[in-house]
Short mmCIF file of C-alpha atoms and ligand atoms in Angstrom, two decimals:
data_model
loop_
_atom_site.label_atom_id
_atom_site.label_comp_id
_atom_site.label_asym_id
_atom_site.label_seq_id
_atom_site.Cartn_x
_atom_site.Cartn_y
_atom_site.Cartn_z
CA UNK A 11 0.05 0.15 -0.10
CA UNK A 12 1.46 2.95 -1.25
CA UNK A 13 0.34 6.46 0.45
CA UNK A 14 1.61 9.52 0.07
CA UNK A 15 3.31 11.29 -3.17
CA UNK A 16 5.78 14.08 -2.57
CA UNK A 17 3.62 16.49 -4.75
CA UNK A 18 1.02 15.69 -2.08
CA UNK A 19 2.77 17.95 0.49
CA UNK A 20 3.25 20.84 -2.08
CA UNK A 21 -0.12 20.89 -3.70
CA UNK A 22 -2.97 23.67 -2.87
CA UNK A 23 -6.19 21.76 -4.00
CA UNK A 24 -6.63 24.94 -6.07
CA UNK A 25 -3.65 25.91 -7.88
CA UNK A 26 -2.44 29.72 -8.20
CA UNK A 27 -2.56 31.29 -11.17
CA UNK A 28 -0.37 33.73 -12.85
CA UNK A 29 -1.63 36.70 -13.97
CA UNK A 30 -0.69 39.77 -15.80
CA UNK A 31 -0.56 41.89 -18.78
CA UNK A 32 -3.94 40.74 -20.85
CA UNK A 33 -7.42 41.43 -21.68
CA UNK A 34 -10.04 39.10 -20.24
CA UNK A 35 -13.52 38.96 -22.22
CA UNK A 36 -15.92 37.20 -20.47
CA UNK A 37 -18.24 36.59 -23.64
CA UNK A 38 -15.39 34.47 -25.13
CA UNK A 39 -12.89 33.57 -22.53
CA UNK A 40 -10.22 34.96 -25.27
CA UNK A 41 -7.29 36.37 -23.95
CA UNK A 42 -4.93 38.49 -25.89
CA UNK A 43 -1.47 38.11 -24.29
CA UNK A 44 1.11 40.84 -24.47
CA UNK A 45 4.21 40.44 -23.56
CA UNK A 46 6.05 42.57 -21.20
CA UNK A 47 9.41 43.04 -20.07
CA UNK A 48 10.51 39.72 -18.77
CA UNK A 49 13.24 39.17 -16.22
CA UNK A 50 13.95 36.49 -13.41
CA UNK A 51 12.58 38.98 -10.64
CA UNK A 52 10.09 40.44 -12.44
CA UNK A 53 8.31 37.76 -13.49
CA UNK A 54 10.19 34.67 -14.47
CA UNK A 55 10.82 33.76 -10.84
CA UNK A 56 7.02 33.93 -9.91
CA UNK A 57 5.84 31.43 -12.95
CA UNK A 58 8.30 29.07 -11.83
CA UNK A 59 7.08 29.40 -8.10
CA UNK A 60 3.59 29.29 -8.82
CA UNK A 61 4.05 25.97 -11.28
CA UNK A 62 7.23 24.07 -10.69
CA UNK A 63 7.69 24.75 -7.06
CA UNK A 64 5.96 21.51 -5.80
CA UNK A 65 7.87 19.17 -7.27
CA UNK A 66 11.22 20.91 -8.08
CA UNK A 67 12.07 22.27 -4.55
CA UNK A 68 13.30 21.00 -0.94
CA UNK A 69 15.32 18.63 0.26
CA UNK A 70 14.58 15.45 -2.57
CA UNK A 71 13.37 17.93 -5.64
CA UNK A 72 12.03 15.80 -8.68
CA UNK A 73 14.36 14.78 -11.19
CA UNK A 74 17.31 15.93 -8.83
CA UNK A 75 16.67 19.58 -10.28
CA UNK A 76 15.92 22.49 -7.87
CA UNK A 77 14.38 25.26 -9.98
CA UNK A 78 14.60 27.44 -6.87
CA UNK A 79 17.05 29.88 -7.74
CA UNK A 80 18.50 31.92 -10.64
CA UNK A 81 21.59 29.94 -11.68
CA UNK A 82 19.61 26.16 -11.60
CA UNK A 83 16.80 27.58 -13.62
CA UNK A 84 19.47 29.14 -16.30
CA UNK A 85 21.17 25.74 -15.88
CA UNK A 86 17.78 23.91 -16.72
CA UNK A 87 16.89 26.07 -19.54
CA UNK A 88 20.60 25.47 -21.09
CA UNK A 89 21.08 21.99 -20.15
CA UNK A 90 18.02 20.11 -19.29
CA UNK A 91 15.42 20.64 -22.12
CA UNK A 92 13.59 23.11 -20.12
CA UNK A 93 11.82 25.05 -22.56
CA UNK A 94 10.96 21.79 -24.37
CA UNK A 95 9.29 20.08 -21.59
CA UNK A 96 7.09 23.02 -20.93
CA UNK A 97 6.15 23.14 -24.70
CA UNK A 98 5.68 19.45 -24.66
CA UNK A 99 1.87 18.69 -25.06
CA UNK A 100 2.41 14.62 -24.81
CA UNK A 101 5.13 14.85 -21.98
CA UNK A 102 4.46 18.33 -20.19
CA UNK A 103 6.15 20.25 -17.11
CA UNK A 104 4.13 20.54 -15.23
CA UNK A 105 2.80 16.99 -15.37
CA UNK A 106 -0.86 18.39 -14.84
CA UNK A 107 -0.85 19.83 -18.38
CA UNK A 108 0.88 22.79 -20.11
CA UNK A 109 0.98 26.37 -18.29
CA UNK A 110 -0.77 29.05 -20.12
CA UNK A 111 0.97 30.39 -23.41
CA UNK A 112 1.57 33.78 -22.21
CA UNK A 113 3.96 31.93 -19.44
CA UNK A 114 5.63 29.94 -21.71
CA UNK A 115 6.16 32.76 -24.27
CA UNK A 116 7.65 34.68 -21.51
CA UNK A 117 10.35 32.00 -20.59
CA UNK A 118 11.38 31.63 -24.37
CA UNK A 119 11.63 35.35 -24.31
CA UNK A 120 13.70 35.76 -21.05
CA UNK A 121 16.31 32.85 -22.83
CA UNK A 122 16.46 34.68 -26.16
CA UNK A 123 17.58 37.75 -24.25
CA UNK A 124 20.31 35.93 -22.30
CA UNK A 125 18.41 35.57 -18.85
CA UNK A 126 18.16 39.13 -17.63
CA UNK A 127 17.87 39.25 -13.72
CA UNK A 128 16.31 42.41 -13.51
CA UNK A 129 13.52 44.26 -15.94
CA UNK A 130 15.26 46.83 -18.02
CA UNK A 131 13.31 49.58 -16.85
CA UNK A 132 13.22 51.91 -20.50
CA UNK A 133 11.70 48.83 -22.06
CA UNK A 134 8.88 48.46 -19.56
CA UNK A 135 7.64 52.35 -19.86
CA UNK A 136 7.41 51.75 -23.54
CA UNK A 137 5.27 48.82 -23.26
CA UNK A 138 1.77 50.05 -23.77
CA UNK A 139 -0.53 49.18 -20.93
CA UNK A 140 -3.50 46.53 -22.49
CA UNK A 141 -6.58 47.37 -21.94
CA UNK A 142 -8.23 45.18 -18.81
CA UNK A 143 -11.77 44.06 -18.57
CA UNK A 144 -13.38 41.90 -16.55
CA UNK A 145 -17.29 41.66 -15.94
CA UNK A 146 -18.23 38.92 -13.10
CA UNK A 147 -21.56 37.17 -13.79
CA UNK A 148 -24.70 37.55 -11.75
CA UNK A 149 -23.96 34.73 -8.85
CA UNK A 150 -27.86 33.24 -7.72
CA UNK A 151 -27.46 31.71 -4.34
CA UNK A 152 -28.94 28.85 -3.39
CA UNK A 153 -31.61 29.58 -0.76
CA UNK A 154 -30.85 27.09 1.80
CA UNK A 155 -34.16 27.88 3.45
CA UNK A 156 -35.64 26.17 0.54
CA UNK A 157 -33.36 23.07 -0.69
CA UNK A 158 -29.48 22.41 -0.04
CA UNK A 159 -28.86 22.66 3.94
CA UNK A 160 -28.71 18.81 4.10
CA UNK A 161 -25.34 19.12 2.67
CA UNK A 162 -23.80 20.54 6.09
CA UNK A 163 -25.07 17.23 7.56
CA UNK A 164 -23.73 14.97 5.07
CA UNK A 165 -20.58 16.19 4.58
CA UNK A 166 -19.58 15.49 8.13
CA UNK A 167 -17.26 12.66 9.21
CA UNK A 168 -13.82 10.72 8.33
CA UNK A 169 -13.67 10.05 4.60
CA UNK A 170 -11.12 7.93 3.34
CA UNK A 171 -10.14 7.37 -0.14
CA UNK A 172 -7.97 8.30 -3.31
CA UNK A 173 -7.30 11.57 -4.74
CA UNK A 174 -6.19 13.19 -7.96
CA UNK A 175 -3.89 16.15 -7.78
CA UNK A 176 -1.88 17.79 -10.08
CA UNK A 177 -2.11 15.00 -12.82
CA UNK A 178 -1.04 12.57 -10.45
CA UNK A 179 -3.38 9.88 -8.48
CA UNK A 180 -2.69 9.25 -4.82
CA UNK A 181 -4.22 5.86 -3.69
CA UNK A 182 -4.54 6.92 0.10
CA UNK A 183 -5.97 10.46 1.27
CA UNK A 184 -8.19 11.46 4.05
CA UNK A 185 -10.47 14.42 5.08
CA UNK A 186 -12.13 14.99 8.74
CA UNK A 187 -14.95 17.16 8.37
CA UNK A 188 -16.78 18.52 11.55
CA UNK A 189 -18.57 21.02 13.20
CA UNK A 190 -16.55 23.79 14.47
CA UNK A 191 -19.60 26.24 15.64
CA UNK A 192 -23.32 25.70 14.96
CA UNK A 193 -23.16 26.33 11.63
CA UNK A 194 -19.68 25.36 9.77
CA UNK A 195 -17.76 22.41 9.01
CA UNK A 196 -13.91 22.20 8.64
CA UNK A 197 -12.07 19.65 7.22
CA UNK A 198 -8.44 19.50 7.63
CA UNK A 199 -5.64 18.90 5.67
CA UNK A 200 -2.04 19.80 6.53
CA UNK A 201 0.83 18.96 4.65
CA UNK A 202 3.66 20.28 7.08
CA UNK A 203 6.77 22.32 6.14
CA UNK A 204 5.63 22.92 2.30
CA UNK A 205 2.23 23.42 2.80
CA UNK A 206 -0.79 24.01 5.38
CA UNK A 207 -4.35 24.41 4.24
CA UNK A 208 -7.91 23.81 4.86
CA UNK A 209 -11.29 23.86 3.77
CA UNK A 210 -14.47 25.05 5.69
CA UNK A 211 -18.14 25.33 4.60
CA UNK A 212 -20.39 27.70 6.59
CA UNK A 213 -23.70 29.20 6.58
CA UNK A 214 -23.62 32.50 4.69
CA UNK A 215 -25.44 35.75 3.97
CA UNK A 216 -24.71 36.20 0.09
CA UNK A 217 -26.16 39.45 -1.28
CA UNK A 218 -29.25 38.81 1.42
CA UNK A 219 -29.78 35.48 0.27
CA UNK A 220 -29.01 32.52 3.41
CA UNK A 221 -26.79 30.14 1.63
CA UNK A 222 -23.60 27.94 2.06
CA UNK A 223 -19.97 29.17 1.55
CA UNK A 224 -16.82 27.38 0.87
CA UNK A 225 -13.51 28.93 2.07
CA UNK A 226 -10.36 27.07 1.01
CA UNK A 227 -6.85 28.03 1.04
CA UNK A 228 -3.77 28.47 3.36
CA UNK A 229 0.03 28.98 2.34
CA UNK A 230 1.51 26.72 -0.01
CA UNK A 231 4.53 27.48 -2.06
CA UNK A 232 5.24 30.52 0.17
CA UNK A 233 2.03 31.83 -1.10
CA UNK A 234 -0.69 32.71 1.23
CA UNK A 235 -4.15 32.22 -0.89
CA UNK A 236 -7.79 31.81 -0.12
CA UNK A 237 -10.49 31.55 -1.98
CA UNK A 238 -14.50 31.59 -1.42
CA UNK A 239 -17.40 29.81 -3.28
CA UNK A 240 -20.72 29.93 -2.95
CA UNK A 241 -23.77 27.03 -3.60
CA UNK A 242 -25.49 27.34 -6.64
CA UNK A 243 -26.89 24.73 -7.89
CA UNK A 244 -28.32 21.55 -6.11
CA UNK A 245 -29.67 18.28 -7.81
CA UNK A 246 -30.17 14.43 -6.87
CA UNK A 247 -27.43 14.53 -3.99
CA UNK A 248 -25.09 16.97 -6.13
CA UNK A 249 -23.73 20.51 -4.74
CA UNK A 250 -22.03 22.69 -7.05
CA UNK A 251 -19.92 25.64 -5.54
CA UNK A 252 -18.62 28.58 -7.73
CA UNK A 253 -16.20 31.32 -7.34
CA UNK A 254 -17.78 33.34 -5.20
CA UNK A 255 -16.90 36.45 -7.35
CA UNK A 256 -16.01 35.09 -10.97
CA UNK A 257 -18.37 32.40 -11.00
CA UNK A 258 -18.53 28.77 -12.63
CA UNK A 259 -16.00 30.05 -15.77
CA UNK A 260 -13.07 30.86 -12.92
CA UNK A 261 -13.33 27.85 -10.69
CA UNK A 262 -15.91 25.67 -9.05
CA UNK A 263 -16.26 22.66 -6.68
CA UNK A 264 -18.78 19.96 -6.85
CA UNK A 265 -19.55 17.53 -4.07
CA UNK A 266 -21.69 14.33 -4.63
CA UNK A 267 -23.19 11.81 -2.39
CA UNK A 268 -23.79 8.48 -2.90
CA UNK A 269 -24.60 5.60 -0.34
CA UNK A 270 -21.51 6.11 2.08
CA UNK A 271 -19.51 7.30 -0.84
CA UNK A 272 -18.36 10.95 -1.30
CA UNK A 273 -16.93 13.02 -4.68
CA UNK A 274 -15.32 16.26 -4.47
CA UNK A 275 -13.94 17.79 -7.90
CA UNK A 276 -12.40 21.14 -8.30
CA UNK A 277 -12.00 22.45 -11.56
CA UNK A 278 -9.60 25.64 -12.17
CA UNK A 279 -9.17 28.30 -14.88
CA UNK A 280 -5.72 29.82 -13.55
CA UNK A 281 -7.74 32.65 -12.44
CA UNK A 282 -9.98 33.14 -15.86
CA UNK A 283 -6.70 32.97 -18.33
CA UNK A 284 -7.85 29.29 -19.52
CA UNK A 285 -10.93 27.26 -19.80
CA UNK A 286 -11.44 25.76 -16.53
CA UNK A 287 -9.65 22.12 -16.19
CA UNK A 288 -9.62 19.51 -13.74
CA UNK A 289 -7.44 20.11 -10.60
CA UNK A 290 -8.74 17.83 -8.31
CA UNK A 291 -11.07 14.85 -7.42
CA UNK A 292 -11.17 12.99 -4.12
CA UNK A 293 -13.22 9.89 -3.70
CA UNK A 294 -13.63 8.72 -0.18
CA UNK A 295 -15.89 6.25 1.94
CA UNK A 296 -17.33 7.77 5.20
CA UNK A 297 -14.88 5.32 7.75
CA UNK A 298 -15.95 6.73 10.70
CA UNK A 299 -18.78 9.26 11.85
CA UNK A 300 -18.42 9.07 15.90
CA UNK A 301 -15.97 12.11 15.96
CA UNK A 302 -18.22 14.11 13.75
CA UNK A 303 -20.92 13.14 15.82
CA UNK A 304 -19.79 14.33 18.94
CA UNK A 305 -18.79 17.75 17.42
CA UNK A 306 -21.74 18.33 16.47
CA UNK A 307 -23.70 17.43 19.99
CA UNK A 308 -20.95 19.59 21.22
CA UNK A 309 -21.77 22.84 19.21
CA UNK A 310 -25.96 22.32 18.63
CA UNK A 311 -24.71 21.62 14.54
CA UNK A 312 -26.46 22.73 12.46
CA UNK A 313 -28.40 25.58 12.53
CA UNK A 314 -28.84 28.32 9.94
CA UNK A 315 -27.18 30.93 12.04
CA UNK A 316 -25.07 32.93 9.54
CA UNK A 317 -21.38 33.04 10.58
CA UNK A 318 -20.22 35.61 8.00
CA UNK A 319 -22.57 38.26 6.07
CA UNK A 320 -21.39 39.52 2.64
CA UNK A 321 -24.30 42.19 1.81
CA UNK A 322 -23.10 43.40 -1.20
CA UNK A 323 -21.33 40.07 -2.77
CA UNK A 324 -17.27 39.68 -1.95
CA UNK A 325 -14.97 42.59 -1.04
CA UNK A 326 -12.62 42.52 -3.64
CA UNK A 327 -9.00 42.35 -2.80
CA UNK A 328 -6.22 44.84 -4.44
CA UNK A 329 -3.81 42.00 -5.87
CA UNK A 330 -1.23 44.68 -6.86
CA UNK A 331 0.46 45.80 -10.12
CA UNK A 332 1.48 42.38 -10.95
CA UNK A 333 -2.26 41.16 -10.85
CA UNK A 334 -4.21 44.00 -12.08
CA UNK A 335 -7.53 42.08 -13.12
CA UNK A 336 -8.94 40.65 -10.07
CA UNK A 337 -11.37 38.08 -11.65
CA UNK A 338 -11.92 35.85 -8.35
CA UNK A 339 -12.99 35.88 -4.62
CA UNK A 340 -9.24 35.14 -3.78
CA UNK A 341 -7.14 36.93 -1.48
CA UNK A 342 -3.41 36.56 -1.95
CA UNK A 343 0.10 37.32 -0.57
CA UNK A 344 3.67 36.16 -0.80
CA UNK A 345 4.07 34.66 2.31
CA UNK A 346 7.71 35.21 3.25
CA UNK A 347 8.61 35.18 7.19
CA UNK A 348 5.07 36.83 8.07
CA UNK A 349 2.40 35.09 10.46
CA UNK A 350 -1.04 33.71 9.67
CA UNK A 351 -2.69 36.58 11.17
CA UNK A 352 -0.59 39.18 9.15
CA UNK A 353 -0.88 37.21 5.89
CA UNK A 354 -4.66 37.58 6.26
CA UNK A 355 -4.59 41.03 7.21
CA UNK A 356 -2.29 42.03 4.50
CA UNK A 357 -4.22 39.72 1.80
CA UNK A 358 -7.18 41.68 3.07
CA UNK A 359 -9.10 37.91 3.45
CA UNK A 360 -12.77 38.49 4.69
CA UNK A 361 -12.50 35.67 7.36
CA UNK A 362 -8.80 35.52 8.69
CA UNK A 363 -7.19 32.47 11.29
CA UNK A 364 -8.14 34.47 14.22
CA UNK A 365 -11.62 34.54 13.12
CA UNK A 366 -12.15 30.85 12.84
CA UNK A 367 -13.44 29.84 16.19
CA UNK A 368 -12.76 26.33 18.21
CA UNK A 369 -9.63 25.20 16.36
CA UNK A 370 -6.69 23.95 18.71
CA UNK A 371 -3.25 24.36 17.74
CA UNK A 372 0.20 22.15 18.97
CA UNK A 373 3.61 23.61 18.75
CA UNK A 374 6.25 20.94 18.12
CA UNK A 375 9.56 21.03 19.18
CA UNK A 376 12.17 18.64 17.85
CA UNK A 377 14.99 18.42 19.97
CA UNK A 378 16.57 15.72 17.38
CA UNK A 379 18.90 14.01 19.73
CA UNK A 380 16.93 11.20 18.85
CA UNK A 381 17.33 9.19 15.64
CA UNK A 382 15.41 12.34 14.17
CA UNK A 383 18.83 13.94 13.49
CA UNK A 384 19.26 14.73 9.74
CA UNK A 385 15.49 13.32 9.09
CA UNK A 386 12.19 14.41 7.89
CA UNK A 387 9.57 13.61 10.40
CA UNK A 388 6.54 12.38 9.45
CA UNK A 389 3.55 13.40 12.03
CA UNK A 390 0.57 10.85 12.23
CA UNK A 391 -2.39 12.06 13.96
CA UNK A 392 -4.90 9.57 14.15
CA UNK A 393 -8.33 8.32 15.76
CA UNK A 394 -6.61 5.44 17.55
CA UNK A 395 -3.03 4.74 18.71
CA UNK A 396 -0.84 3.36 16.18
CA UNK A 397 0.82 1.63 18.60
CA UNK A 398 0.13 -1.04 21.19
CA UNK A 399 0.34 -1.34 24.89
CA UNK A 400 3.78 -2.80 24.57
CA UNK A 401 4.63 0.19 22.49
CA UNK A 402 5.06 -1.88 19.35
CA UNK A 403 3.98 -0.38 16.05
CA UNK A 404 0.78 -2.20 14.59
CA UNK A 405 2.25 -3.77 11.55
CA UNK A 406 0.76 -6.41 9.03
CA UNK A 407 3.45 -8.21 7.00
CA UNK A 408 6.13 -5.44 7.98
CA UNK A 409 3.93 -2.20 7.32
CA UNK A 410 1.37 -0.23 8.74
CA UNK A 411 -2.21 -2.35 8.50
CA UNK A 412 -4.67 -0.58 5.90
CA UNK A 413 -6.64 -0.77 9.33
CA UNK A 414 -4.59 1.39 11.20
CA UNK A 415 -3.76 3.54 8.68
CA UNK A 416 -7.74 4.63 8.33
CA UNK A 417 -7.52 5.55 11.39
CA UNK A 418 -5.21 8.33 10.55
CA UNK A 419 -6.27 11.71 10.42
CA UNK A 420 -3.59 14.24 9.49
CA UNK A 421 -0.33 13.33 8.25
CA UNK A 422 2.07 16.30 7.80
CA UNK A 423 5.95 16.15 6.97
CA UNK A 424 8.35 18.16 9.06
CA UNK A 425 12.03 19.13 6.84
CA UNK A 426 14.74 18.15 8.69
CA UNK A 427 16.11 21.33 8.81
CA UNK A 428 13.03 22.81 11.01
CA UNK A 429 13.10 21.92 14.70
CA UNK A 430 9.91 23.68 15.64
CA UNK A 431 6.60 23.35 13.89
CA UNK A 432 3.08 24.65 14.65
CA UNK A 433 0.31 22.22 13.55
CA UNK A 434 -2.83 24.49 13.32
CA UNK A 435 -6.88 24.51 12.44
CA UNK A 436 -6.95 20.89 14.54
CA UNK A 437 -10.36 19.61 15.92
CA UNK A 438 -10.80 19.86 19.06
CA UNK A 439 -11.12 16.45 21.24
CA UNK A 440 -8.88 13.10 21.91
CA UNK A 441 -6.59 12.05 19.19
CA UNK A 442 -3.02 10.26 19.15
CA UNK A 443 0.27 11.82 17.98
CA UNK A 444 2.75 9.35 16.46
CA UNK A 445 6.31 10.41 15.01
CA UNK A 446 7.65 8.14 12.17
CA UNK A 447 10.57 8.47 10.13
CA UNK A 448 10.79 7.27 6.90
CA UNK A 449 13.89 5.50 6.43
CA UNK A 450 13.42 3.66 2.90
CA UNK A 451 11.44 6.31 1.65
CA UNK A 452 8.62 4.11 0.44
CA UNK A 453 5.77 6.74 2.13
CA UNK A 454 4.39 4.05 4.26
CA UNK A 455 5.43 3.23 7.90
CA UNK A 456 6.74 0.24 7.85
CA UNK A 457 9.68 -2.27 8.44
CA UNK A 458 13.16 -0.63 9.36
CA UNK A 459 11.49 3.15 10.07
CA UNK A 460 12.04 4.82 13.11
CA UNK A 461 9.06 5.63 15.12
CA UNK A 462 7.76 6.86 18.91
CA UNK A 463 4.88 5.54 20.98
CA UNK A 464 1.69 7.13 20.16
CA UNK A 465 0.86 10.05 22.76
CA UNK A 466 -2.77 10.62 23.91
CA UNK A 467 -4.08 14.36 23.42
CA UNK A 468 -7.14 16.21 24.30
CA UNK A 469 -7.31 19.04 22.04
CA UNK A 470 -8.66 22.36 23.07
CA UNK A 471 -9.08 25.42 21.58
CA UNK A 472 -7.37 28.25 23.39
CA UNK A 473 -5.15 26.34 24.84
CA UNK A 474 -2.35 25.22 22.80
CA UNK A 475 -0.27 22.54 23.42
CA UNK A 476 3.30 22.33 23.58
CA UNK A 477 5.09 19.09 22.76
CA UNK A 478 9.02 18.62 22.95
CA UNK A 479 9.46 15.47 20.80
CA UNK A 480 13.14 13.74 21.53
CA UNK A 481 11.63 10.36 21.56
CA UNK A 482 11.94 8.78 18.25
CA UNK A 483 13.92 5.95 18.97
CA UNK A 484 12.42 2.61 17.98
CA UNK A 485 12.29 0.72 14.90
CA UNK A 486 9.79 -1.08 13.03
CA UNK A 487 10.43 -4.89 13.05
C1 HEC B 519 4.16 17.52 -9.78
C2 HEC B 519 5.24 17.19 -9.99
C3 HEC B 519 6.07 18.08 -10.78
C4 HEC B 519 5.78 19.49 -11.08
C5 HEC B 519 4.45 20.43 -10.81
C6 HEC B 519 6.70 19.95 -12.36
N1 HEC B 519 7.99 19.04 -12.43
FE1 HEC B 519 9.27 18.84 -13.70
N2 HEC B 519 9.59 16.93 -13.16
C7 HEC B 519 8.99 16.13 -12.63
C8 HEC B 519 9.15 14.66 -12.28
C9 HEC B 519 8.82 13.71 -11.58
C10 HEC B 519 10.36 14.99 -13.04
C11 HEC B 519 11.16 13.69 -13.77
C12 HEC B 519 10.39 12.70 -14.70
C13 HEC B 519 10.22 13.50 -15.99
O1 HEC B 519 11.21 13.88 -16.50
O2 HEC B 519 9.01 13.55 -16.75
C14 HEC B 519 10.39 15.81 -14.09
C15 HEC B 519 11.34 16.57 -15.03
C16 HEC B 519 11.50 17.98 -15.47
C17 HEC B 519 12.40 17.83 -16.38
C18 HEC B 519 13.33 17.09 -16.92
C19 HEC B 519 14.78 16.92 -15.97
C20 HEC B 519 15.89 16.06 -16.47
O3 HEC B 519 17.18 16.42 -16.17
O4 HEC B 519 15.57 15.11 -17.20
C21 HEC B 519 12.13 19.56 -16.48
C22 HEC B 519 13.06 20.28 -17.54
C23 HEC B 519 11.49 19.75 -15.80
N3 HEC B 519 10.97 18.78 -15.00
C24 HEC B 519 11.10 21.00 -15.62
C25 HEC B 519 9.94 21.77 -14.53
C26 HEC B 519 9.44 22.88 -15.14
C27 HEC B 519 9.75 24.17 -15.50
C28 HEC B 519 8.37 22.94 -14.15
C29 HEC B 519 7.57 23.93 -13.97
C30 HEC B 519 6.88 24.96 -15.42
C31 HEC B 519 8.17 21.30 -13.91
N4 HEC B 519 9.24 20.94 -14.01
C32 HEC B 519 6.99 21.26 -13.08
C33 HEC B 519 7.96 16.32 -11.49
C34 HEC B 519 7.51 17.87 -11.72
#
């Protein structure tokens, strides 16, 4: 059983689009491309960050090729056929499909001009500013007093299944959706060092109509981004959420239920520059509902109490000069060293981390005088302990058993250079934490890997736990 793919940690459920000099015409979605002055710092770095960072960065970059520095990128263009790969439709980079033409042309032009680092300001001044035009469609939300409210009940629970993400199928993935107040559920996904995101559905008032909205986002590839969706169609157990500003042409998420199965699909257009294409598909079964049931009793969920009002639709953020046309209810900011709270503020995000109630945090600090020295650490948060009362890891044929894997709620990975990590947006209540070092790099806890005995936690919002880890000392046998 292969569990995870590295790209998982590096992936947002909805990719970040690049957007620069172009005209967006809502009628036929034609994009007029106009190249502006290209330079590494001006635009090339951003294109590479948005499209390649997932895999070509970090400690073990794909193809052993790190594309996060100027020198490495120039080297890859010169000697690794980078321009061919980004234009090769049958074997593209990124693997999920060709980037938008504009970005590919920019990279070509950059190489032809011999890789300028900074933009030549004279040429910037002579570039004619193209006309920008975008008219968002009228969005008609579903009124949950009439239909659709049952979604909130159905979506709760611990879902386990496979996921298609960025052109790759990953056989094991999980979402843990539980109530966090009377009218909001939250499903967590936290990738660890490389990315941190979440998904929350809540009762909202959108232009005076009581409906359900989705907020999705977090930090990935050093960019903070959240996007908002609103429920616009309900039929036969299918619920469609569209971009709360740009509508279905910009991006959408559909959730459907059948028996005890849930399917969540997302399509995105890179902020309107392409027709929306499939970005993510999760197919899961409801394995456990006890934790969600407890949460719903605790918070008296579900009610139609409004969590957030958007009387005039979404407030539009200023995306800055680099992204002059706002096409989506998305709020973005380069992360750098800033805190989550600061980023939400700077991105003008209408719901920021401190507005989200009843989520717990755990501060981990790794001392690394144990076997974790020079190793990445996988953190497994689970419903049941992964080790037995003798302290042995529960395995089957040398691997974690499928049954135990299906107890896992969250599985971030911490880089070997990081000694502190904060787990955010955790659900309240009991869970277990187990640390594993994947010695043989097969992405699955199994024979020969190092581990610590499962630690029982009782998480409470407003009472952050601090855990010092210096006990990864055992070997799975
Ligand atoms: C989802 C992961 C993923 C993303 C995103 C991705 N790559 Fe790759 N890349 C790979 C893998 C895996 C390989 C090795 C297998 C192959 O060549 O197909 C690779 C190989 C390459 C190679 C060939 C290297 C060599 O020496 O053979 C180039 C060039 C490349 N990628 C460029 C890019 C660029 C440029 C981007 C962004 C525009 C990008 N990749 C995005 C996973 C990715």
